[in-house]
Amino acid sequence: MTSTTALLAPEPQSGPFAAVMDITPRPATVFVAGHGSWLTDSEGRSYLDFIQGWAVNCLGHSPRPILQALARQAERLINCSPAFYNDQMIRLADLLAQHSGLHQVFLANSGAEANEGAIKLARRWGTKYRDGAYEIITMDHGFHGRTLATMSASGKPQWEQLYEPKVTGFVKVQLNKLAAVAAAITPQTVAVMLEPIQGEAGVFEATIPYMRALRALTRDKGVLFILDEIQTGIGRTGRMFGFEHAGTTPDIMTLAKGLGGGVPLAALVAHRVVSCCEYGDQGGTFCGNPLMAAVGCAVIEEVAKPGFLARVTQAGDYLADRLHAVSRRHGCGEIRGRGLLLALDLRRDIASRVADLARARGLLVNAPRPDSLRFMPALTITDQEIDTMISILDGTLADALKA
Ligand SMILES: Cc1ncc(COP(=O)(O)O)c(C=O)c1O
């Protein structure tokens, strides 16, 4: 009889990556340095980075404001326990409240953790004020993270059968169908939760009329409106937060990615009437540590500088124009998205191959769907770097379509 241990033990791995858990197919490239929009690998090759840590490095690789904030704060105070206030936690919470129009902030370490917090806060609010209502309406193809609850909240088809049984209490509807949300609201419903733009799904926008109608519907029905701005927040769409395009404010918003500009930092931001945690409900060893919070402050101060967001819009328009031209030249389809979160519909299932070929030519782009490429460069990208990317992409597409 085979022992359980033998059954569980895979073939021993060898080679330079053997000790790294094999959770995703990775190319053999090893990155060792980054500056602005460029990465360098261990062989000294340069890559123009239109992934930027998955829309994380909003100021590019190793930007001066983050380096300075890290160095300054590391000299002063790195961590003093979340059981105490620290000056950077207070400063970042104030900045986020000021810019969002919301009131209270819980700092966390990842997008999934912030969303987990949003789900818990909504359920806590439901227990206190809505007769124990706990269900959250989320969107098909939505993405909210990789903890068990956030996977359950996500609408990623590949996850439907994974890690069963899931956390219950999530009802999925189609994006941009207001009637579907209205029909799904019951006395058990506590919130509707969505991304202003579904990034991981392939860059699909919640339309502005839909966002406005959803805000009105949730207010009318007395349920919470939760926006996952983990990918769209902190300038990515040309405004500080994605919701500003619709002129609506959520009851709860989550942030990560751009907020830390590359370091692990996230935030759960809530309206004061929803911020109803009891002591002990929420916390975490690293939550609100001054080192990461100092970086968050530096990022927000940079993005809030006069002209910064206008330049993001301008760069996004320029990138979209150039992608439209690429699309016409190669018989591709629409350009989706807003600001510097864009996708090109290739009209054929060649996106992974194009991303691989592009990498061999020194360009990093992401393929979130078999038929689409996603572009999420640093918000500081120059027109010249966009031109360089377009020229590499043109050559890559020509090759991929020839084959
Ligand atoms: C919209 C959205 N929500 C949540 C997450 C999860 O964030 P994290 O990977 O930091 O946990 C992501 C990550 O891609 C995301 O795009």
Coordinates of C-alpha atoms and ligand atoms in Angstrom, one line a residue:
M1 CA 0.0 0.0 0.0
T2 CA 1.3 3.5 -0.9
S3 CA 1.7 5.7 2.2
T4 CA -0.2 9.0 2.3
T5 CA 3.2 10.9 2.4
A6 CA 4.3 9.2 -0.8
L7 CA 1.1 10.0 -2.5
L8 CA 1.4 13.7 -1.4
A9 CA 5.1 14.0 -2.4
P10 CA 5.7 15.2 -5.9
E11 CA 8.9 14.5 -7.9
P12 CA 11.8 16.4 -6.3
Q13 CA 12.5 19.6 -8.2
S14 CA 15.9 20.6 -9.3
G15 CA 17.4 23.7 -10.9
P16 CA 17.7 27.3 -9.8
F17 CA 13.9 27.8 -9.1
A18 CA 13.5 24.5 -7.1
A19 CA 12.7 26.2 -3.8
V20 CA 10.2 28.6 -5.2
M21 CA 6.6 27.2 -4.9
D22 CA 5.4 26.4 -8.4
I23 CA 2.1 28.4 -8.4
T24 CA 2.1 29.8 -11.9
P25 CA 3.9 29.2 -15.2
R26 CA 6.8 31.7 -15.1
P27 CA 9.3 32.4 -17.8
A28 CA 12.9 31.6 -16.9
T29 CA 13.8 35.3 -16.9
V30 CA 15.1 36.6 -13.5
F31 CA 14.6 40.3 -12.9
V32 CA 17.3 42.1 -10.8
A33 CA 16.7 45.8 -11.2
G34 CA 14.1 48.4 -12.3
H35 CA 14.0 52.1 -13.0
G36 CA 11.0 54.1 -14.2
S37 CA 9.3 52.2 -17.0
W38 CA 12.3 49.8 -17.5
L39 CA 13.3 46.5 -15.9
T40 CA 16.6 44.7 -16.2
D41 CA 17.1 40.9 -16.0
S42 CA 20.1 38.9 -14.7
E43 CA 21.6 38.8 -18.2
G44 CA 21.6 42.6 -18.5
R45 CA 18.7 42.7 -21.0
S46 CA 16.2 45.6 -20.7
Y47 CA 12.4 45.4 -20.8
L48 CA 9.9 48.1 -21.3
D49 CA 7.3 47.4 -18.6
F50 CA 3.6 47.8 -19.4
I51 CA 2.6 45.5 -16.5
Q52 CA 4.3 47.3 -13.6
G53 CA 3.6 44.6 -11.0
W54 CA 0.0 44.4 -12.2
A55 CA -0.8 48.1 -12.1
V56 CA 1.0 48.4 -8.8
N57 CA 4.1 50.6 -9.5
C58 CA 2.1 53.7 -10.3
L59 CA 5.2 55.9 -10.1
G60 CA 7.4 53.4 -12.0
H61 CA 10.2 51.3 -10.6
S62 CA 12.2 52.7 -7.7
P63 CA 10.8 56.2 -7.9
R64 CA 12.5 58.9 -5.9
P65 CA 9.5 59.9 -3.7
I66 CA 9.1 56.2 -2.5
L67 CA 12.9 55.8 -2.0
Q68 CA 13.0 58.9 0.1
A69 CA 9.9 58.0 2.1
L70 CA 11.2 54.5 2.8
A71 CA 14.7 55.8 3.9
R72 CA 13.4 58.6 6.0
Q73 CA 10.8 56.4 7.7
A74 CA 13.0 53.4 8.2
E75 CA 15.4 55.7 10.2
R76 CA 12.6 57.0 12.4
L77 CA 10.2 54.1 13.1
I78 CA 9.4 50.8 11.2
N79 CA 6.7 49.2 13.3
C80 CA 5.2 50.0 16.7
S81 CA 2.3 47.5 16.8
P82 CA -1.2 48.1 15.5
A83 CA -2.3 48.5 19.1
F84 CA -0.9 52.0 19.1
Y85 CA -1.4 55.0 16.8
N86 CA 1.5 56.1 14.8
D87 CA 1.9 59.4 13.0
Q88 CA 2.1 57.9 9.4
M89 CA -1.0 55.9 9.9
I90 CA -2.9 59.0 11.0
R91 CA -1.5 61.1 8.1
L92 CA -2.4 58.4 5.5
A93 CA -5.9 57.9 6.9
D94 CA -6.4 61.7 6.8
L95 CA -5.2 62.0 3.2
L96 CA -7.5 59.1 2.0
A97 CA -10.5 60.6 3.9
Q98 CA -9.8 64.0 2.4
H99 CA -9.5 62.8 -1.2
S100 CA -12.3 60.3 -1.1
G101 CA -15.0 62.2 0.8
L102 CA -15.3 59.2 3.1
H103 CA -14.4 59.2 6.7
Q104 CA -12.6 56.2 8.3
V105 CA -9.7 54.1 7.1
F106 CA -8.3 50.7 8.1
L107 CA -4.9 50.1 6.6
A108 CA -4.1 46.5 5.4
N109 CA -1.4 44.7 3.4
S110 CA -3.1 43.4 0.2
G111 CA -6.2 43.9 -1.9
A112 CA -7.7 40.7 -0.8
E113 CA -7.3 41.6 2.8
A114 CA -8.9 45.0 2.3
N115 CA -11.8 43.3 0.4
E116 CA -12.2 40.7 3.1
G117 CA -12.4 43.6 5.5
A118 CA -15.1 45.2 3.3
I119 CA -17.1 42.0 3.3
K120 CA -16.8 41.7 7.1
L121 CA -17.7 45.4 7.7
A122 CA -20.8 45.0 5.5
R123 CA -21.9 41.9 7.4
R124 CA -21.3 43.7 10.7
W125 CA -23.4 46.6 9.5
G126 CA -26.1 44.1 8.4
T127 CA -26.1 42.5 11.8
K128 CA -26.5 45.8 13.5
Y129 CA -28.8 47.7 11.2
R130 CA -30.5 45.3 8.7
D131 CA -31.8 42.4 10.8
G132 CA -28.9 40.2 10.1
A133 CA -28.8 40.7 6.3
Y134 CA -25.5 39.3 5.0
E135 CA -25.7 38.6 1.3
I136 CA -23.6 40.6 -1.1
I137 CA -24.4 40.9 -4.8
T138 CA -21.3 40.8 -6.9
M139 CA -20.6 40.6 -10.6
D140 CA -20.0 37.8 -13.0
H141 CA -16.3 37.9 -14.0
G142 CA -15.5 40.2 -11.1
F143 CA -12.2 39.7 -9.3
H144 CA -11.7 40.5 -5.6
G145 CA -8.7 38.5 -4.5
R146 CA -7.5 35.1 -3.4
T147 CA -8.6 34.6 0.2
L148 CA -11.5 32.1 0.5
A149 CA -14.1 34.8 1.0
T150 CA -12.8 37.1 -1.8
M151 CA -12.6 34.1 -4.2
S152 CA -16.2 33.3 -3.3
A153 CA -17.1 36.9 -4.0
S154 CA -15.3 36.8 -7.4
G155 CA -17.1 35.8 -10.5
K156 CA -14.1 34.1 -12.2
P157 CA -15.5 31.0 -14.1
Q158 CA -12.3 29.0 -13.6
W159 CA -12.8 29.3 -9.8
E160 CA -16.3 28.0 -9.7
Q161 CA -15.3 24.4 -8.5
L162 CA -12.2 25.4 -6.7
Y163 CA -11.7 25.1 -2.9
E164 CA -15.2 23.9 -2.3
P165 CA -17.2 24.5 -0.2
K166 CA -16.9 28.2 -0.8
V167 CA -17.9 31.0 1.6
T168 CA -21.7 31.4 1.1
G169 CA -23.6 34.7 0.9
F170 CA -22.6 35.9 -2.6
V171 CA -25.1 36.3 -5.4
K172 CA -23.7 36.9 -8.9
V173 CA -25.3 39.0 -11.6
Q174 CA -24.2 40.3 -15.0
L175 CA -22.3 43.6 -15.1
N176 CA -24.1 46.6 -16.4
K177 CA -27.6 45.0 -16.0
L178 CA -29.4 47.1 -13.4
A179 CA -32.5 45.1 -13.6
A180 CA -30.5 42.0 -12.6
V181 CA -29.3 43.7 -9.4
A182 CA -32.8 45.0 -8.6
A183 CA -34.2 41.5 -9.0
A184 CA -31.5 40.0 -6.8
I185 CA -32.0 42.3 -3.8
T186 CA -33.9 40.6 -1.0
P187 CA -34.3 41.3 2.7
Q188 CA -31.0 39.2 3.1
T189 CA -29.1 41.6 0.9
V190 CA -26.6 43.9 2.7
A191 CA -24.5 45.3 -0.2
V192 CA -23.7 45.4 -3.9
M193 CA -19.9 45.1 -4.6
L194 CA -18.1 45.7 -7.9
E195 CA -15.1 47.1 -9.6
P196 CA -15.5 50.3 -11.6
I197 CA -13.5 48.5 -14.3
Q198 CA -13.1 44.8 -14.3
G199 CA -9.3 44.6 -14.8
E200 CA -8.5 40.9 -14.4
A201 CA -11.5 40.0 -16.5
G202 CA -10.0 41.8 -19.4
V203 CA -10.8 45.5 -18.8
F204 CA -14.6 45.9 -19.0
E205 CA -16.1 49.1 -17.6
A206 CA -19.1 49.5 -15.4
T207 CA -20.7 52.2 -17.5
I208 CA -21.2 55.6 -16.0
P209 CA -25.1 55.5 -16.3
Y210 CA -25.0 52.1 -14.6
M211 CA -22.8 53.3 -11.8
R212 CA -25.1 56.2 -11.2
A213 CA -28.2 54.1 -11.3
L214 CA -26.6 51.5 -9.0
R215 CA -25.8 54.2 -6.5
A216 CA -29.4 55.4 -6.6
L217 CA -30.8 51.9 -6.4
T218 CA -28.7 50.9 -3.4
R219 CA -29.6 54.1 -1.6
D220 CA -33.2 53.5 -2.3
K221 CA -33.1 49.9 -1.1
G222 CA -31.0 50.7 2.0
V223 CA -28.1 48.5 1.0
L224 CA -24.4 49.4 0.8
F225 CA -22.6 50.3 -2.3
I226 CA -19.0 48.9 -2.2
L227 CA -16.4 49.7 -4.8
D228 CA -13.3 47.6 -5.2
E229 CA -10.9 50.3 -6.5
I230 CA -7.9 48.1 -6.0
Q231 CA -6.9 48.4 -9.6
T232 CA -8.7 51.6 -10.6
G233 CA -7.8 53.8 -7.6
I234 CA -4.9 56.2 -7.1
G235 CA -4.9 57.9 -10.5
R236 CA -5.0 54.8 -12.7
T237 CA -8.1 56.1 -14.7
G238 CA -7.0 59.8 -14.7
R239 CA -8.9 60.7 -11.5
M240 CA -7.8 59.9 -7.9
F241 CA -10.6 57.3 -7.7
G242 CA -12.5 55.6 -10.5
F243 CA -15.9 56.5 -9.0
E244 CA -15.2 60.2 -9.6
H245 CA -16.0 59.7 -13.3
A246 CA -19.6 58.9 -12.4
G247 CA -19.8 61.6 -9.8
T248 CA -21.0 59.1 -7.2
T249 CA -19.5 58.1 -3.8
P250 CA -19.5 54.6 -2.5
D251 CA -20.3 53.7 1.1
I252 CA -17.2 51.5 1.3
M253 CA -14.1 51.6 -1.0
T254 CA -11.1 49.3 -1.1
L255 CA -7.6 50.3 -2.4
A256 CA -4.3 48.5 -2.8
K257 CA -1.9 48.2 -5.8
G258 CA -1.2 51.9 -6.7
L259 CA -1.6 53.0 -3.1
G260 CA 1.7 51.4 -2.1
G261 CA 3.4 52.2 -5.4
G262 CA 5.0 48.7 -5.2
V263 CA 5.1 48.0 -1.5
P264 CA 2.4 45.9 0.3
L265 CA -0.2 48.4 1.4
A266 CA -4.0 48.4 1.1
A267 CA -6.9 50.4 2.6
L268 CA -10.5 49.8 3.6
V269 CA -12.2 53.2 3.5
A270 CA -15.7 53.7 4.8
H271 CA -18.4 56.3 5.3
R272 CA -18.8 57.2 9.0
V273 CA -22.2 55.6 9.3
V274 CA -21.0 52.3 8.0
S275 CA -17.8 52.3 10.0
C276 CA -19.3 50.1 12.8
C277 CA -16.5 47.6 13.8
E278 CA -16.6 46.5 17.4
Y279 CA -13.2 46.1 19.2
G280 CA -11.6 42.9 18.1
D281 CA -13.5 42.6 14.8
Q282 CA -10.7 43.8 12.7
G283 CA -6.9 43.9 12.8
G284 CA -3.6 42.4 11.8
T285 CA 0.0 42.5 12.9
F286 CA 1.3 44.6 10.0
C287 CA -1.8 46.7 9.5
G288 CA -1.1 50.4 9.6
N289 CA 2.7 50.1 10.1
P290 CA 4.4 53.4 9.7
L291 CA 6.9 52.3 7.1
M292 CA 4.3 51.3 4.5
A293 CA 2.0 54.2 5.5
A294 CA 4.8 56.7 4.9
V295 CA 5.1 55.3 1.4
G296 CA 1.3 55.6 0.9
C297 CA 1.5 59.2 1.9
A298 CA 4.3 59.9 -0.5
V299 CA 2.4 58.2 -3.4
I300 CA -0.8 60.2 -2.7
E301 CA 1.1 63.5 -2.4
E302 CA 2.8 62.8 -5.8
V303 CA -0.4 61.8 -7.6
A304 CA -2.3 64.8 -6.1
K305 CA 0.3 67.3 -7.4
P306 CA -1.1 69.8 -9.9
G307 CA -1.0 68.5 -13.4
F308 CA -0.3 64.8 -12.5
L309 CA -3.7 63.4 -13.2
A310 CA -4.2 65.6 -16.2
R311 CA -1.0 64.1 -17.6
V312 CA -2.4 60.5 -16.9
T313 CA -5.5 61.4 -18.9
Q314 CA -3.3 62.8 -21.7
A315 CA -1.0 59.8 -21.7
G316 CA -4.0 57.5 -21.7
D317 CA -5.6 59.3 -24.6
Y318 CA -2.3 59.1 -26.5
L319 CA -1.9 55.4 -25.8
A320 CA -5.5 54.7 -26.8
D321 CA -5.0 56.6 -30.1
R322 CA -1.9 54.7 -30.9
L323 CA -3.6 51.3 -30.0
H324 CA -6.5 52.2 -32.3
A325 CA -4.0 52.6 -35.1
V326 CA -2.3 49.3 -34.2
S327 CA -5.8 47.7 -34.2
R328 CA -6.5 49.1 -37.7
R329 CA -3.2 47.9 -39.1
H330 CA -3.5 44.4 -37.8
G331 CA -7.3 43.8 -38.1
C332 CA -7.8 43.7 -34.4
G333 CA -10.9 44.9 -32.5
E334 CA -11.9 47.5 -29.8
I335 CA -9.7 49.3 -27.3
R336 CA -11.4 49.1 -23.9
G337 CA -10.8 50.9 -20.6
R338 CA -9.9 54.4 -19.3
G339 CA -6.8 56.4 -18.5
L340 CA -3.8 54.1 -18.2
L341 CA -5.8 50.9 -17.8
L342 CA -6.5 49.8 -21.4
A343 CA -7.0 46.6 -23.3
L344 CA -6.7 45.7 -27.0
D345 CA -9.1 43.1 -28.4
L346 CA -6.9 41.0 -30.8
R347 CA -10.0 39.2 -32.2
R348 CA -8.1 35.9 -32.1
D349 CA -7.0 33.7 -29.2
I350 CA -3.3 34.6 -29.6
A351 CA -2.8 36.9 -26.6
S352 CA -0.5 34.7 -24.6
R353 CA 1.7 34.0 -27.6
V354 CA 1.9 37.7 -28.4
A355 CA 2.9 38.4 -24.8
D356 CA 5.6 35.8 -25.0
L357 CA 6.9 37.1 -28.3
A358 CA 6.8 40.7 -27.0
R359 CA 8.9 39.7 -24.0
A360 CA 11.5 38.2 -26.3
R361 CA 11.6 41.6 -28.0
G362 CA 12.0 43.5 -24.7
L363 CA 8.3 44.4 -24.0
L364 CA 6.2 43.2 -21.0
V365 CA 2.5 43.2 -21.6
N366 CA -0.2 41.1 -19.9
A367 CA -2.8 38.7 -21.5
P368 CA -5.8 38.7 -19.1
R369 CA -7.9 36.8 -21.7
P370 CA -7.0 34.5 -24.6
D371 CA -8.0 37.3 -27.0
S372 CA -6.9 40.5 -25.2
L373 CA -3.8 42.3 -24.2
R374 CA -3.8 44.6 -21.2
F375 CA -1.7 47.8 -20.8
M376 CA -1.1 49.2 -17.3
P377 CA 2.1 51.2 -17.5
A378 CA 3.5 53.5 -14.8
L379 CA 1.4 56.7 -14.5
T380 CA 4.6 58.5 -15.3
I381 CA 5.0 56.9 -18.7
T382 CA 6.3 59.3 -21.4
D383 CA 4.9 59.6 -25.0
Q384 CA 8.3 58.4 -26.3
E385 CA 8.0 55.2 -24.2
I386 CA 4.5 54.7 -25.5
D387 CA 5.9 55.1 -29.1
T388 CA 8.6 52.5 -28.3
M389 CA 6.0 50.1 -26.9
I390 CA 3.8 50.6 -30.1
S391 CA 6.7 49.9 -32.4
I392 CA 7.6 46.7 -30.5
L393 CA 4.0 45.6 -30.5
D394 CA 3.6 46.3 -34.2
G395 CA 6.5 44.0 -35.0
T396 CA 5.3 41.4 -32.6
L397 CA 1.8 41.3 -34.0
A398 CA 3.1 41.2 -37.6
D399 CA 5.2 38.1 -36.6
A400 CA 2.4 36.4 -34.6
L401 CA -0.1 36.9 -37.4
K402 CA 2.3 35.6 -40.0
A403 CA 2.9 32.3 -38.1
Ligands
LIG1 C1 -10.0 44.6 -8.5 C2 -9.0 43.8 -7.7 N1 -9.4 43.4 -6.5 C3 -8.6 42.7 -5.6 C4 -7.4 42.3 -6.1 C5 -6.6 41.4 -5.2 O1 -5.5 42.2 -4.7 P1 -4.2 41.5 -4.0 O2 -3.6 40.7 -5.1 O3 -3.4 42.6 -3.6 O4 -4.7 40.7 -2.9 C6 -7.0 42.6 -7.4 C7 -5.7 42.1 -7.9 O5 -5.4 42.0 -9.0 C8 -7.8 43.3 -8.2 O6 -7.4 43.7 -9.4

